[in-house]
mmCIF file of C-alpha atoms in Angstrom:
data_model
loop_
_atom_site.group_PDB
_atom_site.id
_atom_site.type_symbol
_atom_site.label_atom_id
_atom_site.label_comp_id
_atom_site.label_asym_id
_atom_site.label_seq_id
_atom_site.Cartn_x
_atom_site.Cartn_y
_atom_site.Cartn_z
ATOM 1 C CA MET A 1 0.000 0.000 0.000
ATOM 2 C CA LYS A 2 1.182 3.504 -0.751
ATOM 3 C CA LYS A 3 1.914 5.793 2.161
ATOM 4 C CA LEU A 4 0.412 9.259 1.813
ATOM 5 C CA SER A 5 1.980 12.112 3.742
ATOM 6 C CA LEU A 6 1.377 15.722 4.694
ATOM 7 C CA ALA A 7 3.765 18.231 6.210
ATOM 8 C CA LEU A 8 2.314 17.717 9.692
ATOM 9 C CA VAL A 9 2.601 13.956 9.837
ATOM 10 C CA THR A 10 3.793 10.902 7.960
ATOM 11 C CA LEU A 11 1.548 7.888 8.134
ATOM 12 C CA SER A 12 1.586 4.519 6.416
ATOM 13 C CA LEU A 13 -1.444 3.516 4.435
ATOM 14 C CA CYS A 14 -1.191 0.285 6.345
ATOM 15 C CA GLY A 15 -2.458 2.196 9.372
ATOM 16 C CA LEU A 16 -6.023 1.199 8.565
ATOM 17 C CA ALA A 17 -5.601 -2.229 7.066
ATOM 18 C CA SER A 18 -2.966 -4.887 6.757
ATOM 19 C CA CYS A 19 -0.969 -4.760 3.519
ATOM 20 C CA ASP A 20 -2.144 -8.218 2.603
ATOM 21 C CA ALA A 21 -1.844 -9.059 -1.098
ATOM 22 C CA ASP A 22 -4.896 -11.303 -0.845
ATOM 23 C CA ILE A 23 -7.007 -8.321 0.194
ATOM 24 C CA ASP A 24 -5.859 -6.250 -2.752
ATOM 25 C CA THR A 25 -6.033 -8.915 -5.442
ATOM 26 C CA VAL A 26 -8.166 -7.835 -8.373
ATOM 27 C CA GLN A 27 -9.902 -9.778 -11.101
ATOM 28 C CA PRO A 28 -8.121 -8.252 -14.101
ATOM 29 C CA LEU A 29 -10.672 -9.202 -16.746
ATOM 30 C CA GLN A 30 -13.786 -8.542 -14.674
ATOM 31 C CA GLN A 31 -15.770 -5.329 -15.053
ATOM 32 C CA VAL A 32 -15.830 -3.601 -11.678
ATOM 33 C CA VAL A 33 -19.285 -2.092 -12.256
ATOM 34 C CA PRO A 34 -22.003 -3.606 -14.469
ATOM 35 C CA SER A 35 -23.044 -1.476 -17.412
ATOM 36 C CA THR A 36 -26.119 0.613 -16.608
ATOM 37 C CA SER A 37 -28.080 3.386 -18.282
ATOM 38 C CA THR A 38 -26.576 6.821 -17.657
ATOM 39 C CA ASN A 39 -29.453 8.916 -19.058
ATOM 40 C CA SER A 40 -30.970 9.787 -15.680
ATOM 41 C CA LEU A 41 -27.708 10.287 -13.778
ATOM 42 C CA PRO A 42 -26.504 13.672 -12.508
ATOM 43 C CA ARG A 43 -23.821 15.215 -14.703
ATOM 44 C CA LEU A 44 -20.808 14.265 -12.582
ATOM 45 C CA ASP A 45 -22.036 10.688 -12.153
ATOM 46 C CA ARG A 46 -22.620 10.410 -15.879
ATOM 47 C CA TYR A 47 -19.120 11.712 -16.537
ATOM 48 C CA ILE A 48 -17.637 9.124 -14.158
ATOM 49 C CA GLN A 49 -19.638 6.291 -15.682
ATOM 50 C CA LEU A 50 -18.816 7.125 -19.292
ATOM 51 C CA ALA A 51 -15.318 8.553 -19.065
ATOM 52 C CA PHE A 52 -13.890 6.298 -16.346
ATOM 53 C CA THR A 53 -15.975 3.246 -15.452
ATOM 54 C CA LYS A 54 -16.901 2.261 -18.990
ATOM 55 C CA LYS A 55 -13.652 3.371 -20.604
ATOM 56 C CA TYR A 56 -11.071 2.376 -17.997
ATOM 57 C CA ASN A 57 -12.856 -0.228 -15.856
ATOM 58 C CA VAL A 58 -12.487 1.746 -12.626
ATOM 59 C CA ASP A 59 -15.139 2.459 -9.996
ATOM 60 C CA ILE A 60 -14.975 5.994 -8.557
ATOM 61 C CA ALA A 61 -17.088 7.202 -5.621
ATOM 62 C CA TYR A 62 -17.221 10.820 -4.466
ATOM 63 C CA ARG A 63 -20.306 10.966 -2.216
ATOM 64 C CA TYR A 64 -19.587 10.741 1.488
ATOM 65 C CA ASP A 65 -20.559 7.391 2.987
ATOM 66 C CA ASP A 66 -19.963 6.511 6.650
ATOM 67 C CA LYS A 67 -19.797 2.826 5.767
ATOM 68 C CA VAL A 68 -16.599 3.289 3.762
ATOM 69 C CA THR A 69 -14.696 5.620 6.069
ATOM 70 C CA ASP A 70 -12.550 5.234 9.160
ATOM 71 C CA ARG A 71 -14.665 6.681 11.969
ATOM 72 C CA ARG A 72 -11.605 7.444 14.062
ATOM 73 C CA TYR A 73 -11.104 10.466 11.825
ATOM 74 C CA LEU A 74 -13.242 13.487 11.062
ATOM 75 C CA LEU A 75 -13.720 13.739 7.311
ATOM 76 C CA ALA A 76 -15.454 16.259 5.093
ATOM 77 C CA PRO A 77 -17.280 15.398 1.857
ATOM 78 C CA VAL A 78 -15.630 16.392 -1.387
ATOM 79 C CA LYS A 79 -17.066 19.383 -3.238
ATOM 80 C CA GLU A 80 -18.374 18.388 -6.643
ATOM 81 C CA ALA A 81 -16.326 21.086 -8.384
ATOM 82 C CA LYS A 82 -13.122 19.823 -6.751
ATOM 83 C CA ALA A 83 -14.038 16.207 -7.528
ATOM 84 C CA LEU A 84 -14.360 17.200 -11.180
ATOM 85 C CA GLU A 85 -10.989 18.953 -11.068
ATOM 86 C CA TYR A 86 -9.336 15.895 -9.543
ATOM 87 C CA LEU A 87 -10.933 13.556 -12.066
ATOM 88 C CA ASN A 88 -9.747 15.682 -14.961
ATOM 89 C CA LEU A 89 -6.267 15.740 -13.444
ATOM 90 C CA ILE A 90 -5.958 11.968 -13.121
ATOM 91 C CA GLU A 91 -7.548 11.439 -16.531
ATOM 92 C CA TYR A 92 -4.683 13.476 -18.006
ATOM 93 C CA MET A 93 -1.849 12.478 -15.689
ATOM 94 C CA PHE A 94 -2.604 8.813 -14.969
ATOM 95 C CA PHE A 95 -5.117 7.154 -17.272
ATOM 96 C CA GLN A 96 -3.950 8.847 -20.462
ATOM 97 C CA VAL A 97 -0.331 8.070 -19.563
ATOM 98 C CA TYR A 98 -1.085 4.354 -19.573
ATOM 99 C CA GLU A 99 -3.383 4.603 -22.570
ATOM 100 C CA ALA A 100 -0.622 6.213 -24.638
ATOM 101 C CA SER A 101 2.275 4.034 -23.490
ATOM 102 C CA THR A 102 1.015 0.477 -22.934
ATOM 103 C CA PRO A 103 -0.560 -2.250 -25.089
ATOM 104 C CA GLU A 104 -4.288 -2.199 -25.771
ATOM 105 C CA GLY A 105 -6.243 -3.508 -22.781
ATOM 106 C CA TYR A 106 -3.382 -3.099 -20.305
ATOM 107 C CA LEU A 107 -4.941 -0.071 -18.622
ATOM 108 C CA GLN A 108 -8.321 -1.730 -18.090
ATOM 109 C CA ALA A 109 -6.856 -4.966 -16.750
ATOM 110 C CA HIS A 110 -3.709 -4.087 -14.838
ATOM 111 C CA THR A 111 -4.161 -0.757 -13.073
ATOM 112 C CA ILE A 112 -6.306 0.570 -10.222
ATOM 113 C CA LYS A 113 -9.930 -0.516 -9.847
ATOM 114 C CA TYR A 114 -11.529 1.442 -6.965
ATOM 115 C CA LEU A 115 -11.176 5.095 -5.913
ATOM 116 C CA ASN A 116 -13.024 6.851 -3.101
ATOM 117 C CA LEU A 117 -12.677 10.627 -2.821
ATOM 118 C CA PHE A 118 -12.890 12.748 0.358
ATOM 119 C CA GLY A 119 -12.746 16.508 0.728
ATOM 120 C CA SER A 120 -10.490 16.852 3.774
ATOM 121 C CA SER A 121 -7.620 15.119 5.443
ATOM 122 C CA GLY A 122 -8.568 12.799 8.284
ATOM 123 C CA TYR A 123 -8.424 14.782 11.524
ATOM 124 C CA ALA A 124 -7.977 13.172 14.928
ATOM 125 C CA ILE A 125 -6.674 14.371 18.291
ATOM 126 C CA ASP A 126 -3.034 13.566 17.559
ATOM 127 C CA ARG A 127 -2.649 13.376 13.808
ATOM 128 C CA ARG A 128 -3.783 14.401 10.388
ATOM 129 C CA MET A 129 -4.192 11.628 7.878
ATOM 130 C CA ALA A 130 -3.695 12.122 4.150
ATOM 131 C CA GLY A 131 -5.161 8.891 2.810
ATOM 132 C CA ALA A 132 -5.533 5.147 3.012
ATOM 133 C CA ALA A 133 -5.857 2.042 0.886
ATOM 134 C CA PRO A 134 -7.944 -0.533 2.762
ATOM 135 C CA GLN A 135 -9.303 -3.722 1.213
ATOM 136 C CA GLY A 136 -8.355 -2.927 -2.355
ATOM 137 C CA MET A 137 -9.861 0.577 -2.396
ATOM 138 C CA ILE A 138 -7.786 3.731 -2.646
ATOM 139 C CA TRP A 139 -9.053 6.563 -0.460
ATOM 140 C CA ILE A 140 -7.795 9.934 -1.688
ATOM 141 C CA TYR A 141 -8.184 12.645 0.942
ATOM 142 C CA ASN A 142 -7.933 16.439 0.919
ATOM 143 C CA ILE A 143 -9.415 16.819 -2.576
ATOM 144 C CA ASN A 144 -10.960 20.167 -1.586
ATOM 145 C CA GLU A 145 -7.436 21.588 -1.170
ATOM 146 C CA LEU A 146 -6.218 20.452 -4.593
ATOM 147 C CA ASN A 147 -4.319 23.196 -6.391
ATOM 148 C CA THR A 148 -2.921 22.024 -9.708
ATOM 149 C CA LYS A 149 -0.597 25.039 -9.937
ATOM 150 C CA TYR A 150 1.670 23.457 -7.307
ATOM 151 C CA THR A 151 3.072 20.637 -9.403
ATOM 152 C CA GLN A 152 5.265 19.097 -6.684
ATOM 153 C CA ASP A 153 2.341 18.886 -4.249
ATOM 154 C CA VAL A 154 0.078 17.503 -6.960
ATOM 155 C CA ARG A 155 2.592 14.828 -7.815
ATOM 156 C CA GLU A 156 3.310 13.749 -4.252
ATOM 157 C CA ASN A 157 -0.196 13.876 -2.772
ATOM 158 C CA TYR A 158 -2.541 13.193 -5.658
ATOM 159 C CA ILE A 159 -0.735 11.317 -8.468
ATOM 160 C CA SER A 160 2.125 9.174 -7.162
ATOM 161 C CA THR A 161 -0.233 7.054 -5.060
ATOM 162 C CA LEU A 162 -2.046 5.933 -8.198
ATOM 163 C CA PHE A 163 1.177 4.805 -9.878
ATOM 164 C CA HIS A 164 2.259 3.110 -6.661
ATOM 165 C CA GLU A 165 -1.002 1.184 -6.415
ATOM 166 C CA SER A 166 -0.953 0.265 -10.105
ATOM 167 C CA ALA A 167 2.439 -1.365 -9.470
ATOM 168 C CA HIS A 168 0.915 -3.448 -6.670
ATOM 169 C CA THR A 169 -1.690 -4.686 -9.123
ATOM 170 C CA LEU A 170 1.081 -6.093 -11.314
ATOM 171 C CA HIS A 171 2.873 -8.206 -8.732
ATOM 172 C CA GLU A 172 -0.417 -9.390 -7.225
ATOM 173 C CA GLU A 173 -1.271 -10.910 -10.610
ATOM 174 C CA ARG A 174 2.145 -12.265 -11.513
ATOM 175 C CA ALA A 175 5.074 -12.396 -9.121
ATOM 176 C CA TYR A 176 8.165 -10.404 -9.951
ATOM 177 C CA PRO A 177 11.467 -12.341 -10.042
ATOM 178 C CA PRO A 178 12.859 -13.352 -6.632
ATOM 179 C CA GLU A 179 16.127 -11.670 -7.582
ATOM 180 C CA PHE A 180 14.433 -8.336 -6.883
ATOM 181 C CA ASP A 181 13.938 -8.757 -3.137
ATOM 182 C CA LYS A 182 17.170 -10.730 -2.715
ATOM 183 C CA LEU A 183 19.098 -7.548 -3.454
ATOM 184 C CA SER A 184 17.902 -6.039 -0.151
ATOM 185 C CA SER A 185 16.716 -9.156 1.657
ATOM 186 C CA LEU A 186 18.585 -8.340 4.896
ATOM 187 C CA GLU A 187 17.476 -4.714 4.975
ATOM 188 C CA TYR A 188 13.662 -4.814 5.049
ATOM 189 C CA GLN A 189 12.406 -3.311 8.307
ATOM 190 C CA LYS A 190 8.660 -4.013 8.204
ATOM 191 C CA GLN A 191 6.774 -1.592 10.500
ATOM 192 C CA ASP A 192 10.062 -0.263 11.863
ATOM 193 C CA ALA A 193 10.863 1.271 8.482
ATOM 194 C CA PHE A 194 9.812 4.762 9.553
ATOM 195 C CA SER A 195 12.220 5.037 12.484
ATOM 196 C CA TYR A 196 15.000 2.518 11.830
ATOM 197 C CA TRP A 197 17.152 4.640 9.531
ATOM 198 C CA TRP A 198 16.946 7.720 11.714
ATOM 199 C CA ARG A 199 17.490 5.725 14.907
ATOM 200 C CA THR A 200 20.569 3.907 13.608
ATOM 201 C CA GLY A 201 22.092 6.812 11.734
ATOM 202 C CA GLN A 202 22.097 4.808 8.523
ATOM 203 C CA LYS A 203 20.626 5.753 5.139
ATOM 204 C CA ALA A 204 17.829 3.889 3.372
ATOM 205 C CA GLY A 205 19.350 4.975 0.072
ATOM 206 C CA TYR A 206 22.623 3.225 0.900
ATOM 207 C CA ALA A 207 20.624 0.010 1.376
ATOM 208 C CA GLY A 208 19.091 0.342 -2.087
ATOM 209 C CA PHE A 209 15.748 2.016 -1.292
ATOM 210 C CA VAL A 210 14.270 5.105 -2.940
ATOM 211 C CA SER A 211 12.439 6.023 0.284
ATOM 212 C CA ASP A 212 12.236 4.912 3.908
ATOM 213 C CA TYR A 213 8.812 3.449 3.192
ATOM 214 C CA ALA A 214 10.286 1.281 0.431
ATOM 215 C CA SER A 215 12.223 -0.593 3.113
ATOM 216 C CA THR A 216 8.993 -1.912 4.658
ATOM 217 C CA ASP A 217 8.955 -5.092 2.544
ATOM 218 C CA PRO A 218 9.701 -6.198 -1.050
ATOM 219 C CA ASP A 219 6.223 -5.363 -2.362
ATOM 220 C CA GLU A 220 6.367 -1.798 -1.049
ATOM 221 C CA ASP A 221 9.915 -1.556 -2.363
ATOM 222 C CA PHE A 222 8.668 -2.569 -5.821
ATOM 223 C CA ALA A 223 5.736 -0.130 -5.795
ATOM 224 C CA GLU A 224 7.729 2.813 -4.427
ATOM 225 C CA LEU A 225 10.503 2.285 -6.963
ATOM 226 C CA PHE A 226 7.954 2.097 -9.777
ATOM 227 C CA ALA A 227 6.298 5.383 -8.800
ATOM 228 C CA TYR A 228 9.540 7.283 -8.197
ATOM 229 C CA TYR A 229 11.099 6.063 -11.429
ATOM 230 C CA VAL A 230 8.059 7.049 -13.483
ATOM 231 C CA LEU A 231 7.524 10.482 -11.894
ATOM 232 C CA ASP A 232 11.022 11.723 -11.016
ATOM 233 C CA SER A 233 12.429 14.124 -13.586
ATOM 234 C CA ASP A 234 15.807 13.242 -15.080
ATOM 235 C CA SER A 235 17.570 15.578 -12.660
ATOM 236 C CA GLU A 236 15.598 14.315 -9.653
ATOM 237 C CA TRP A 237 16.360 10.711 -10.538
ATOM 238 C CA ALA A 238 20.052 11.510 -11.024
ATOM 239 C CA ASN A 239 20.138 13.201 -7.600
ATOM 240 C CA ARG A 240 18.340 10.259 -6.011
ATOM 241 C CA LEU A 241 20.954 7.872 -7.386
ATOM 242 C CA LYS A 242 23.787 10.174 -6.346
ATOM 243 C CA GLU A 243 22.468 10.279 -2.781
ATOM 244 C CA ALA A 244 22.517 6.458 -2.743
ATOM 245 C CA GLU A 245 26.205 6.217 -3.678
ATOM 246 C CA GLY A 246 27.393 4.629 -0.483
ATOM 247 C CA LYS A 247 27.176 1.649 1.848
ATOM 248 C CA ASN A 248 25.881 1.361 5.400
ATOM 249 C CA ARG A 249 28.222 -1.583 6.001
ATOM 250 C CA ALA A 250 31.772 -1.894 4.746
ATOM 251 C CA ASP A 251 31.160 -5.545 3.806
ATOM 252 C CA ALA A 252 28.112 -4.773 1.637
ATOM 253 C CA LYS A 253 28.524 -6.162 -1.876
ATOM 254 C CA TYR A 254 26.934 -3.212 -3.695
ATOM 255 C CA THR A 255 26.381 0.470 -3.102
ATOM 256 C CA GLY A 256 22.806 1.645 -2.731
ATOM 257 C CA ARG A 257 22.937 3.136 -6.209
ATOM 258 C CA GLU A 258 24.028 -0.156 -7.730
ATOM 259 C CA ILE A 259 21.193 -1.962 -5.950
ATOM 260 C CA ILE A 260 18.580 0.536 -7.161
ATOM 261 C CA GLU A 261 19.865 0.296 -10.726
ATOM 262 C CA LYS A 262 19.757 -3.491 -10.596
ATOM 263 C CA LYS A 263 16.185 -3.382 -9.253
ATOM 264 C CA VAL A 264 15.105 -1.052 -12.058
ATOM 265 C CA ALA A 265 16.648 -3.405 -14.619
ATOM 266 C CA ILE A 266 14.740 -6.353 -13.121
ATOM 267 C CA MET A 267 11.500 -4.331 -13.120
ATOM 268 C CA LYS A 268 11.918 -3.365 -16.768
ATOM 269 C CA ALA A 269 12.543 -6.964 -17.839
ATOM 270 C CA TYR A 270 9.584 -8.154 -15.741
ATOM 271 C CA LEU A 271 7.144 -5.677 -17.298
ATOM 272 C CA HIS A 272 8.351 -6.564 -20.763
ATOM 273 C CA SER A 273 8.174 -10.340 -20.322
ATOM 274 C CA GLU A 274 4.977 -10.563 -18.260
ATOM 275 C CA TYR A 275 2.907 -7.669 -19.640
ATOM 276 C CA SER A 276 4.567 -6.667 -22.943
ATOM 277 C CA ALA A 277 4.898 -3.190 -21.408
ATOM 278 C CA ASP A 278 7.851 -0.825 -21.568
ATOM 279 C CA LEU A 279 8.582 0.966 -18.291
ATOM 280 C CA ASP A 280 10.611 3.630 -20.051
ATOM 281 C CA GLN A 281 7.711 4.410 -22.382
ATOM 282 C CA ILE A 282 5.412 4.828 -19.366
ATOM 283 C CA ARG A 283 8.001 7.111 -17.776
ATOM 284 C CA ALA A 284 8.522 9.138 -20.954
ATOM 285 C CA GLU A 285 4.787 9.757 -21.293
ATOM 286 C CA ALA A 286 4.473 10.829 -17.654
ATOM 287 C CA GLN A 287 7.495 13.127 -17.960
ATOM 288 C CA LYS A 288 6.052 14.738 -21.077
ATOM 289 C CA ARG A 289 2.804 15.557 -19.298
ATOM 290 C CA LEU A 290 3.821 16.475 -15.747
ATOM 291 C CA PRO A 291 5.408 19.885 -16.513
ATOM 292 C CA LYS A 292 2.217 20.933 -18.344
ATOM 293 C CA VAL A 293 -0.086 20.328 -15.366
ATOM 294 C CA ALA A 294 0.437 23.767 -13.799
ATOM 295 C CA THR A 295 -0.583 25.526 -17.027
ATOM 296 C CA MET A 296 -3.795 23.580 -17.613
ATOM 297 C CA ASP A 297 -7.394 24.199 -16.550
ATOM 298 C CA PHE A 298 -8.923 21.065 -15.024
ATOM 299 C CA THR A 299 -12.059 22.760 -13.707
ATOM 300 C CA GLN A 300 -14.341 22.259 -16.734
ATOM 301 C CA TYR A 301 -16.170 19.247 -18.092
ATOM 302 C CA PRO A 302 -14.607 17.932 -21.303
ATOM 303 C CA LYS A 303 -16.554 18.606 -24.467
ATOM 304 C CA GLY A 304 -19.404 16.144 -24.835
ATOM 305 C CA TYR A 305 -20.078 15.696 -21.116
#
């Protein structure tokens, strides 16, 4: 599960539900929502049904429902105008990326299936929660504060989670090679991942991880690496590798940079052999689009809706 974070607090998505692959497993060829008539639906619902559910095989909910929230947190409903803005954003920056860079049918079968949108972060006495991913759903919080002019914030809090979760979908269908997790097999910290590196004075990058959260377990390592590789600019990726040029232990076989590069190579070969997909094409399409986000207007319905 992808960890979402805000400036006030960092919280794992696993805080609400165990990161159990069985929970998240999807039926790749099954339609998530049966086809229904859209003639009588409100405009936003009709847009979701036609532009997302029917086209991309993804179920998106935006109306507040107590039954699909964590009642430990105070949550606000999403405003319809902000829901529309968010949907237009992810149509451009997520769904169209896959549509343009992967084989026909890949997007519908091998990416995210369920999104639930909330207007605010989750507020409690001691924390503010940015999102969650329980039982195969992805809960995106704080939609009412979305500002697409701040590209870095948009990427980190509204887009990267979708790429992270789409990577989980891949390995839940078909396992990645065991060579991937063997590269860091002694370094995974499970739920201690958030404090271990700070507490020991070591660096997660030197152990071959692109983030502290990636050191939770191999699946989170895979998903974090996927999202960072796709969304980091060339300069950001180069800096990330440079910061990993070292070892926490003198007897380590590889530097962190070498481990990350080997993991990326394994991931590329895996996507090509198992899904006939090219990771670099996905990355190139995302990189082409991301700088344009701040100049675009996502507040209007597309023509025809």
